[in-house]
Amino acid sequence: MASFEKRGTTWRYVFYATVDGKRKKIQKGSFKTKAEARKHASELEAYYNRGFSLDNTVVFHEYFYNWITVNKENKVSHKQFMKYEKMHEYLKAAFPYDLLKDITKPTYQKFLNEYAATHSTDSVRKLNAAVRNVMDDAIHDGLILKNPTYKAVTVGGKESKAANLKYLEYEQYKALKLYLEGMDTLPAHFLLLTLVTGARFSEIQQLKVSDFNFLHNKLHLPGTKTDTSDRTISVDRSTMQRMKHFIDNRPTHITGHVFSHYGTLVSNNTINGTLAAACKELKAISESKVEASGELKKYIDDLKKENKPFKFDKVVTCHALRHTHCSVLIAEGISIHYISKRLGHKNIGVTMSVYSHLLEQSFEKEEEKAIKFLESI
């Protein structure tokens, strides 16, 4: 049972606990009121009674770094792991010597507010999600009692990159697909498969011949981000036949990887370089600086007949094709539950969060349809 005493204008508590087989004095002062000291002592005693360590000296940022090393390194892409390392740098700067057990909800929220001032809401949410997972494991390890990220406010103060720059519109999607289908290179097939599956770069990169089920037009995607991302999805017959032709007419390395050069997996730079070149070519075509050919020319001519000028004004990355795939499915009214599973998200909440702006646009269209239906009754 804790005892309390006033020292000057502040209060402190004292109680004794057995730590590593020895009786140890646990005390802390500088509380403004006795009630505040009593509240903290009660929490600490409850902490002790539940078997948690009162004597741990684990530094917060060090625990975070050890966690990402064990749980993320070699399990996510190098680029993604670098983002976790960047998070660690921010945490180390803000909490250089703070112990894990001393991180409170107010001190953590104060840090989050300062971080949010110069970052977008998306960045703040990702950082908070990582810290939340780390703290959950710390609770499991008996190092802390409460998770300081509980109900953390994660609103950023910086505008995110405009949503329409992160994915292609339907006409642009269709044009890029036709453009890629007119090429017979490894990067073109990589990009085409990304466009029609919405898979992550690393998932396409890791594909092996055995992942393709050409009989049933199914593709096994090796999950590379979460435990739930390993999945099998359906792919349109035309794309699967193109992939079969590509695989059958190209020597397969002993590893079985489809997108590799003599055993070395194709790099993100190579894929994004090809995509950037394709976007610039399509932009030139849309500005009538270059003449389109084949199916692409026919598609653009059909658009003109419908008084729909072809416009391609974006240079996007491979990851934007994942967002594009999702946006096209949402626009077509495909169930968000299906989309979530197809994209390999941990749960539908992730999908709702990432694509909230697209879902809002879909909601507006569905609302018009609903009102029109109700008025017709």
XYZ file of C-alpha atoms in Angstrom:
377
model
C 0.000 0.000 0.000
C 1.425 3.359 -0.981
C 2.109 6.169 1.467
C 2.085 9.848 0.558
C 3.928 12.889 1.804
C 4.068 16.543 0.951
C 7.487 17.996 0.211
C 7.335 21.750 -0.128
C 4.559 22.482 -2.604
C 4.473 19.025 -4.239
C 3.496 15.493 -3.274
C 5.223 12.156 -3.660
C 4.272 8.525 -3.113
C 6.271 5.573 -1.789
C 5.556 1.859 -1.818
C 7.591 -1.339 -1.727
C 7.599 -4.135 -4.282
C 9.579 -7.288 -4.908
C 11.740 -6.841 -8.009
C 13.989 -9.696 -9.145
C 13.569 -11.395 -5.769
C 14.532 -8.312 -3.782
C 12.388 -5.855 -1.851
C 12.692 -2.472 -3.550
C 11.450 1.008 -2.722
C 9.364 2.546 -5.512
C 8.830 6.296 -5.276
C 8.044 9.302 -7.394
C 7.422 12.959 -6.587
C 6.681 16.368 -8.103
C 2.909 15.821 -8.175
C 0.913 19.013 -7.767
C -1.784 17.387 -5.615
C -2.141 14.355 -3.364
C -4.972 13.094 -5.580
C -2.666 13.136 -8.593
C 0.010 11.230 -6.669
C -2.583 8.722 -5.410
C -3.893 8.118 -8.947
C -0.407 7.458 -10.304
C 0.508 5.193 -7.366
C -2.708 3.188 -7.755
C -1.990 2.633 -11.445
C 1.567 1.560 -10.676
C 0.460 -0.847 -7.945
C -2.109 -2.344 -10.300
C 0.661 -2.541 -12.864
C 2.835 -4.493 -10.404
C 0.009 -6.777 -9.260
C -0.640 -7.799 -12.852
C 2.938 -9.013 -13.204
C 4.429 -6.118 -15.119
C 8.038 -5.094 -14.625
C 8.507 -1.983 -12.497
C 12.251 -1.894 -12.970
C 12.607 -1.978 -16.746
C 14.941 0.588 -18.264
C 14.038 0.041 -21.912
C 14.509 3.201 -23.946
C 11.453 3.962 -26.084
C 13.121 4.702 -29.416
C 15.467 1.705 -29.009
C 12.514 -0.603 -28.423
C 10.828 0.862 -31.517
C 13.918 0.241 -33.654
C 14.327 -3.329 -32.379
C 10.649 -3.923 -33.158
C 10.846 -2.730 -36.766
C 14.062 -4.724 -37.286
C 12.410 -7.945 -36.105
C 8.964 -7.399 -37.613
C 9.591 -5.396 -40.788
C 13.145 -5.815 -42.096
C 13.296 -8.333 -44.968
C 9.506 -8.665 -44.722
C 8.638 -5.417 -46.487
C 10.318 -3.711 -49.419
C 13.564 -1.839 -48.809
C 11.799 1.422 -49.587
C 9.080 0.674 -47.040
C 11.622 -0.264 -44.370
C 13.420 3.030 -44.971
C 10.158 4.771 -44.070
C 10.102 2.921 -40.748
C 13.695 3.970 -40.149
C 12.677 7.565 -40.834
C 9.944 7.224 -38.220
C 12.572 6.023 -35.774
C 14.660 9.122 -36.449
C 11.722 11.368 -35.544
C 11.025 9.399 -32.366
C 14.684 9.398 -31.346
C 14.888 13.172 -31.787
C 11.730 13.730 -29.744
C 12.422 11.103 -27.042
C 16.231 10.674 -26.940
C 16.469 9.214 -23.425
C 12.829 8.591 -22.473
C 12.052 5.147 -21.126
C 9.256 3.138 -22.693
C 7.314 3.072 -19.418
C 7.469 6.878 -19.114
C 5.739 7.664 -22.423
C 2.330 9.014 -21.472
C -0.695 9.852 -23.568
C -0.194 13.638 -23.156
C 3.544 13.569 -23.991
C 2.950 11.343 -26.995
C 0.079 13.508 -28.264
C 2.286 16.593 -27.873
C 4.918 14.935 -30.072
C 2.259 13.881 -32.580
C 0.919 17.443 -32.758
C 4.392 18.805 -33.498
C 4.962 16.140 -36.145
C 1.534 16.835 -37.675
C 2.338 20.523 -38.131
C 4.699 19.704 -41.011
C 3.200 16.455 -42.300
C 0.026 15.286 -44.000
C -2.746 13.411 -42.217
C -1.756 10.260 -44.091
C 1.819 10.485 -42.757
C 0.624 11.144 -39.204
C -1.715 8.146 -39.326
C 1.015 5.837 -40.594
C 3.435 6.920 -37.878
C 0.774 6.536 -35.192
C -0.195 3.094 -36.522
C 3.418 1.927 -36.273
C 3.816 3.252 -32.718
C 0.461 1.733 -31.728
C 1.600 -1.714 -32.899
C 4.891 -1.330 -31.054
C 3.111 -0.327 -27.851
C 0.702 -3.260 -28.154
C 3.674 -5.612 -28.190
C 5.237 -3.752 -25.258
C 2.058 -4.423 -23.262
C 2.253 -8.086 -24.245
C 5.909 -8.154 -23.129
C 4.968 -6.776 -19.716
C 6.847 -3.526 -20.173
C 3.926 -1.074 -20.030
C 0.363 -1.161 -18.773
C -1.396 1.224 -21.157
C -1.016 2.157 -24.807
C -0.341 5.935 -25.010
C -1.605 6.037 -28.607
C -5.185 5.339 -27.463
C -7.546 7.785 -29.207
C -4.597 9.804 -30.487
C -5.524 12.720 -32.754
C -3.883 12.162 -36.130
C -4.873 15.178 -38.221
C -1.970 16.584 -40.231
C -1.356 20.238 -40.915
C 0.047 19.795 -44.406
C -1.967 19.121 -47.533
C -1.562 15.636 -48.963
C -0.603 15.296 -52.587
C -3.777 15.862 -54.588
C -5.738 12.625 -54.788
C -6.228 12.914 -58.552
C -2.452 12.845 -59.042
C -2.207 9.446 -57.394
C -4.292 7.518 -59.886
C -5.367 7.636 -63.523
C -8.848 8.398 -64.792
C -10.706 5.635 -66.626
C -9.815 6.838 -70.160
C -6.160 7.153 -69.111
C -6.280 3.690 -67.535
C -7.685 2.215 -70.747
C -5.130 4.022 -72.921
C -2.195 2.881 -70.780
C -3.481 -0.697 -70.835
C -3.695 -0.677 -74.649
C -0.265 0.951 -74.887
C 1.311 -1.733 -72.678
C -0.444 -4.511 -74.583
C 1.334 -3.251 -77.689
C 4.745 -3.902 -76.091
C 6.515 -7.229 -75.597
C 9.077 -6.313 -72.933
C 9.470 -7.560 -69.360
C 8.671 -4.151 -67.767
C 5.565 -3.785 -69.960
C 4.205 -7.158 -68.815
C 5.044 -6.255 -65.215
C 3.097 -2.988 -65.485
C 0.177 -4.589 -67.312
C -0.193 -7.188 -64.573
C -0.028 -4.476 -61.918
C -2.703 -2.483 -63.725
C -5.189 -5.372 -63.921
C -4.576 -6.828 -60.447
C -3.878 -3.799 -58.258
C -1.064 -5.799 -56.659
C 1.847 -4.199 -54.821
C 5.194 -3.843 -56.593
C 6.857 -6.458 -54.383
C 4.005 -8.930 -54.971
C 4.415 -8.778 -58.749
C 8.210 -8.761 -58.417
C 8.151 -12.013 -56.408
C 5.847 -13.915 -58.784
C 6.962 -17.353 -59.929
C 5.724 -19.446 -62.836
C 3.960 -21.719 -60.335
C 1.812 -18.780 -59.195
C -0.006 -18.689 -62.551
C -3.020 -20.968 -62.995
C -3.689 -20.538 -66.698
C -6.441 -23.177 -66.739
C -8.691 -21.206 -64.397
C -7.216 -17.718 -64.983
C -6.148 -17.421 -61.352
C -3.068 -15.735 -59.962
C -1.503 -16.423 -56.575
C -0.032 -13.239 -55.088
C 2.588 -13.842 -52.411
C 1.721 -11.447 -49.601
C 4.683 -9.226 -48.778
C 3.173 -6.643 -46.410
C 0.752 -8.232 -43.938
C -0.134 -11.738 -42.776
C -3.430 -11.515 -44.662
C -2.072 -10.240 -47.973
C -1.168 -13.683 -49.386
C -4.091 -14.359 -51.711
C -5.329 -15.800 -55.003
C -7.328 -13.590 -57.369
C -9.001 -13.896 -60.752
C -7.453 -12.183 -63.784
C -9.053 -11.533 -67.156
C -8.407 -14.231 -69.760
C -6.765 -11.857 -72.252
C -4.068 -10.756 -69.787
C -3.435 -14.326 -68.639
C -2.961 -15.452 -72.233
C -0.471 -12.633 -72.793
C 1.400 -13.701 -69.663
C 1.413 -17.338 -70.815
C 2.874 -16.317 -74.174
C 5.475 -14.161 -72.422
C 6.503 -16.945 -70.018
C 6.521 -19.693 -72.670
C 8.781 -17.667 -74.967
C 11.312 -16.648 -72.349
C 13.846 -18.818 -70.510
C 12.874 -19.280 -66.865
C 15.582 -19.013 -64.230
C 16.088 -21.894 -61.797
C 14.439 -19.789 -59.081
C 11.221 -19.777 -61.075
C 10.813 -16.001 -60.875
C 9.018 -14.519 -63.880
C 10.306 -10.962 -63.669
C 14.052 -11.417 -63.376
C 17.191 -11.067 -65.474
C 19.427 -14.084 -64.949
C 18.138 -14.520 -61.415
C 18.185 -10.821 -60.463
C 14.710 -9.481 -59.791
C 13.685 -6.451 -61.825
C 14.130 -3.216 -59.886
C 11.623 -0.541 -58.947
C 13.697 2.016 -60.858
C 13.474 -0.017 -64.069
C 9.701 -0.422 -63.785
C 9.055 3.215 -62.890
C 11.374 4.332 -65.666
C 9.373 2.367 -68.215
C 6.101 3.694 -66.804
C 7.339 7.298 -66.895
C 8.356 6.861 -70.545
C 4.925 5.393 -71.359
C 3.149 8.305 -69.631
C 5.235 10.854 -71.553
C 4.521 9.065 -74.829
C 0.789 9.045 -74.104
C 0.964 12.726 -73.167
C 2.618 13.463 -76.520
C -0.113 11.461 -78.275
C -2.831 13.399 -76.430
C -1.202 16.648 -77.582
C -1.051 15.346 -81.194
C 2.748 15.476 -81.192
C 2.981 11.736 -81.824
C 0.650 9.466 -83.781
C -0.919 6.515 -81.963
C -1.131 3.092 -83.606
C -3.011 -0.176 -83.379
C -5.760 -0.650 -80.806
C -4.733 2.515 -79.004
C -5.365 4.619 -82.119
C -8.765 2.981 -82.601
C -9.692 3.725 -78.977
C -8.671 7.390 -79.232
C -10.569 7.762 -82.520
C -13.681 6.283 -80.856
C -13.381 8.810 -78.039
C -13.259 11.654 -80.547
C -16.404 10.366 -82.253
C -18.141 10.604 -78.858
C -16.812 14.157 -78.420
C -14.532 12.989 -75.585
C -11.093 14.513 -76.164
C -8.281 12.213 -75.078
C -6.197 13.832 -72.345
C -3.156 12.285 -70.673
C -1.363 14.793 -68.452
C 0.143 12.674 -65.669
C 3.394 10.878 -64.992
C 2.719 8.358 -62.231
C 4.627 5.655 -60.369
C 3.934 1.940 -60.285
C 2.162 2.271 -56.927
C -0.322 4.677 -58.526
C -1.478 1.789 -60.728
C -2.680 0.039 -57.568
C -4.785 3.093 -56.722
C -5.940 3.255 -60.339
C -7.110 -0.350 -60.264
C -9.116 0.359 -57.125
C -10.603 3.589 -58.501
C -11.818 1.812 -61.644
C -13.477 -0.948 -59.605
C -15.140 1.571 -57.278
C -16.398 3.573 -60.270
C -17.932 0.375 -61.644
C -19.819 -0.169 -58.388
C -17.810 -3.219 -57.299
C -18.329 -4.175 -53.642
C -15.813 -2.593 -51.273
C -15.595 -5.958 -49.478
C -14.441 -7.620 -52.688
C -12.003 -4.801 -53.467
C -10.503 -5.020 -49.980
C -9.809 -8.734 -50.337
C -8.530 -8.337 -53.900
C -6.047 -5.667 -52.799
C -4.888 -7.800 -49.869
C -5.800 -5.301 -47.163
C -5.791 -6.495 -43.563
C -9.418 -5.468 -43.169
C -12.064 -3.352 -44.864
C -11.254 -0.453 -42.541
C -7.884 -0.047 -44.247
C -9.578 0.119 -47.646
C -12.146 2.617 -46.408
C -9.400 4.820 -44.958
C -7.076 4.789 -47.972
C -9.794 5.267 -50.579
C -12.232 7.461 -48.660
C -12.097 10.210 -51.316
C -13.005 7.757 -54.076
C -15.779 6.219 -51.993
C -17.203 9.690 -51.386
C -17.404 10.257 -55.148
C -19.078 6.856 -55.525
C -21.508 7.737 -52.717
C -22.604 10.878 -54.541
C -23.335 8.906 -57.719
C -25.183 6.200 -55.793
C -27.203 8.857 -53.968
C -28.390 10.293 -57.293
C -29.416 6.812 -58.430
C -31.194 6.148 -55.134
C -33.169 9.406 -55.237
C -34.080 8.829 -58.871
C -35.366 5.359 -57.965
C -37.345 6.589 -54.972
C -38.949 9.344 -57.006
C -40.057 6.817 -59.622
C -41.993 4.732 -57.127
